[in-house]
Amino acid sequence: MTSKVDEALGYEQARDELIEVVRRLETGGTTLEESLALWERGEELAKVCRRWLEGARARLDAALAEESGEAEDSGEDPGSGSGRDSG
């Protein structure tokens, strides 16, 4: 389960820390206990990043649905761009 501190991390902060965790794991030279702690931290950071990305996707989908609904309400074809005939 993520902590309140993890929930307060921004996407970029969590991503950057995750990159550092992966780098340290790939480099090696840590004890088994340290490696396990790094792995667990990496899993938590990945969850934070995933939540941010899922939220961004939901916002994007909502905006696209709203735009599509507005285009339908105005009689425009949502796939036509400006609604003007380009031919």
XYZ file of N, CA and C in Angstrom:
261
model
N 0.849 -1.189 0.000
C 0.000 0.000 0.000
C 0.889 1.244 0.000
N 0.513 2.254 -0.777
C 1.325 3.461 -0.853
C 1.070 4.350 0.349
N 2.114 5.081 0.718
C 2.002 5.980 1.858
C 1.466 7.329 1.403
N 1.125 8.179 2.368
C 0.652 9.535 2.057
C 1.731 10.322 1.315
N 2.994 10.072 1.669
C 4.102 10.758 1.002
C 4.139 10.356 -0.467
N 3.984 9.058 -0.753
C 3.977 8.590 -2.136
C 2.815 9.199 -2.914
N 1.653 9.308 -2.277
C 0.486 9.872 -2.942
C 0.693 11.340 -3.280
N 1.550 12.023 -2.529
C 1.804 13.439 -2.764
C 2.850 13.660 -3.860
N 3.544 12.587 -4.259
C 4.558 12.724 -5.299
C 3.905 13.042 -6.638
N 4.519 13.943 -7.362
C 4.091 14.201 -8.727
C 4.601 13.095 -9.628
N 4.052 13.043 -10.823
C 4.466 12.000 -11.765
C 5.964 12.062 -12.036
N 6.460 13.247 -12.344
C 7.878 13.381 -12.694
C 8.782 12.995 -11.536
N 8.394 13.368 -10.309
C 9.203 13.011 -9.141
C 9.250 11.496 -8.975
N 8.092 10.854 -9.062
C 8.026 9.402 -8.897
C 8.799 8.699 -10.008
N 8.650 9.186 -11.235
C 9.359 8.594 -12.374
C 10.869 8.710 -12.198
N 11.321 9.908 -11.800
C 12.758 10.113 -11.629
C 13.326 9.226 -10.525
N 12.599 9.105 -9.425
C 13.073 8.234 -8.341
C 13.056 6.777 -8.788
N 12.049 6.382 -9.558
C 11.983 5.021 -10.070
C 13.170 4.728 -10.986
N 13.523 5.672 -11.819
C 14.693 5.511 -12.698
C 15.947 5.286 -11.862
N 16.087 6.045 -10.788
C 17.254 5.895 -9.917
C 17.253 4.531 -9.225
N 16.092 4.069 -8.781
C 15.991 2.751 -8.144
C 16.414 1.668 -9.135
N 15.910 1.737 -10.346
C 16.262 0.742 -11.370
C 17.759 0.783 -11.655
N 18.310 1.978 -11.761
C 19.745 2.112 -12.010
C 20.552 1.430 -10.910
N 20.155 1.671 -9.659
C 20.879 1.068 -8.537
C 20.759 -0.450 -8.547
N 19.573 -0.957 -8.887
C 19.395 -2.408 -8.943
C 20.227 -3.011 -10.075
N 20.262 -2.356 -11.226
C 21.025 -2.868 -12.364
C 22.522 -2.812 -12.121
N 22.973 -1.795 -11.388
C 24.394 -1.646 -11.098
C 24.876 -2.755 -10.173
N 24.020 -3.150 -9.257
C 24.394 -4.196 -8.310
C 25.215 -3.629 -7.171
N 25.874 -4.500 -6.449
C 26.715 -4.068 -5.343
C 25.944 -3.815 -4.059
N 24.663 -4.159 -4.055
C 23.880 -3.992 -2.832
C 23.642 -5.360 -2.206
N 23.368 -5.347 -0.939
C 23.058 -6.597 -0.253
C 21.676 -7.073 -0.688
N 21.377 -8.312 -0.362
C 20.062 -8.860 -0.681
C 18.974 -8.022 -0.021
N 19.175 -7.666 1.233
C 18.186 -6.867 1.955
C 17.983 -5.500 1.297
N 19.081 -4.857 0.908
C 18.981 -3.553 0.221
C 18.287 -3.697 -1.127
N 18.604 -4.771 -1.843
C 17.981 -5.004 -3.141
C 16.479 -5.212 -3.002
N 16.088 -5.970 -1.982
C 14.655 -6.187 -1.750
C 13.945 -4.878 -1.401
N 14.584 -4.062 -0.578
C 14.002 -2.761 -0.215
C 13.870 -1.868 -1.445
N 14.903 -1.878 -2.301
C 14.840 -1.094 -3.540
C 13.727 -1.610 -4.445
N 13.598 -2.923 -4.566
C 12.548 -3.507 -5.393
C 11.172 -3.070 -4.893
N 10.967 -3.167 -3.583
C 9.675 -2.762 -3.002
C 9.399 -1.286 -3.259
N 10.419 -0.457 -3.104
C 10.254 0.974 -3.368
C 9.914 1.199 -4.841
N 10.575 0.475 -5.711
C 10.290 0.582 -7.139
C 8.859 0.207 -7.475
N 8.352 -0.832 -6.832
C 6.961 -1.244 -7.050
C 6.000 -0.134 -6.618
N 6.259 0.476 -5.476
C 5.406 1.569 -4.994
C 5.458 2.769 -5.944
N 6.655 3.106 -6.398
C 6.796 4.230 -7.322
C 6.095 3.941 -8.648
N 6.172 2.700 -9.115
C 5.494 2.328 -10.352
C 3.981 2.484 -10.199
N 3.455 2.147 -9.027
C 2.019 2.323 -8.772
C 1.629 3.798 -8.806
N 2.476 4.639 -8.222
C 2.208 6.085 -8.241
C 2.175 6.580 -9.684
N 3.165 6.183 -10.471
C 3.220 6.598 -11.876
C 1.998 6.087 -12.638
N 1.627 4.841 -12.389
C 0.474 4.259 -13.070
C -0.804 5.025 -12.752
N -0.970 5.406 -11.476
C -2.169 6.177 -11.086
C -2.200 7.532 -11.797
N -1.045 8.199 -11.879
C -0.980 9.475 -12.584
C -1.350 9.297 -14.056
N -0.804 8.265 -14.686
C -1.081 8.039 -16.100
C -2.539 7.652 -16.336
N -3.105 6.846 -15.446
C -4.521 6.486 -15.561
C -5.408 7.721 -15.409
N -5.038 8.601 -14.487
C -5.792 9.843 -14.303
C -5.701 10.741 -15.527
N -4.512 10.816 -16.092
C -4.327 11.625 -17.303
C -5.143 11.043 -18.450
N -5.153 9.725 -18.573
C -5.925 9.063 -19.626
C -7.419 9.343 -19.452
N -7.904 9.272 -18.216
C -9.316 9.532 -17.949
C -9.678 10.974 -18.321
N -8.801 11.915 -17.980
C -9.058 13.320 -18.329
C -9.072 13.517 -19.836
N -8.134 12.868 -20.524
C -8.072 12.972 -21.973
C -9.326 12.358 -22.605
N -9.717 11.183 -22.135
C -10.918 10.533 -22.664
C -12.153 11.393 -22.439
N -12.257 12.021 -21.251
C -13.395 12.879 -20.951
C -13.412 14.094 -21.871
N -12.257 14.679 -22.109
C -12.179 15.844 -22.991
C -12.551 15.465 -24.418
N -12.075 14.314 -24.877
C -12.409 13.862 -26.230
C -13.890 13.539 -26.351
N -14.466 12.941 -25.323
C -15.897 12.624 -25.345
C -16.717 13.905 -25.357
N -16.295 14.883 -24.586
C -16.987 16.164 -24.556
C -16.902 16.847 -25.916
N -15.716 16.817 -26.498
C -15.527 17.418 -27.824
C -16.389 16.712 -28.859
N -16.439 15.397 -28.790
C -17.244 14.616 -29.720
C -18.725 14.933 -29.536
N -19.158 15.073 -28.295
C -20.549 15.419 -28.010
C -20.904 16.791 -28.526
N -20.003 17.746 -28.396
C -20.244 19.096 -28.899
C -20.327 19.094 -30.415
N -19.480 18.290 -31.068
C -19.494 18.216 -32.522
C -20.817 17.622 -33.006
N -21.313 16.601 -32.309
C -22.586 15.992 -32.669
C -23.729 16.974 -32.462
N -23.683 17.739 -31.372
C -24.724 18.723 -31.089
C -24.774 19.807 -32.147
N -23.629 20.172 -32.719
C -23.584 21.246 -33.702
C -23.777 20.729 -35.124
N -23.893 19.420 -35.285
C -24.111 18.849 -36.599
C -22.838 18.583 -37.367
N -21.695 18.812 -36.763
C -20.423 18.544 -37.421
C -20.116 17.066 -37.358
N -19.353 16.617 -38.324
C -18.818 15.269 -38.306
C -17.555 15.313 -37.465
N -17.495 14.600 -36.307
C -16.322 14.687 -35.429
C -15.024 14.318 -36.121
N -15.059 13.547 -37.184
C -13.840 13.152 -37.868
C -13.424 14.130 -38.961
N -14.191 15.202 -39.166
C -13.901 16.088 -40.284
C -12.982 17.234 -39.937
N -12.594 17.366 -38.695
C -11.715 18.478 -38.300
C -12.498 19.745 -38.121
N -12.414 20.681 -39.076
C -13.053 21.986 -38.941
C -14.518 21.970 -39.347
N -14.929 20.903 -39.999
C -16.313 20.841 -40.435
C -16.510 21.419 -41.814
N -15.445 22.026 -42.386
C -15.513 22.583 -43.729
C -15.117 21.521 -44.756
N -15.693 21.639 -45.937
C -15.357 20.723 -47.015
C -14.013 21.119 -47.588
N -13.061 20.188 -47.590
C -11.718 20.518 -48.064
C -11.558 20.321 -49.551
N -12.591 19.894 -50.251
C -12.476 19.566 -51.656
C -12.849 20.649 -52.532
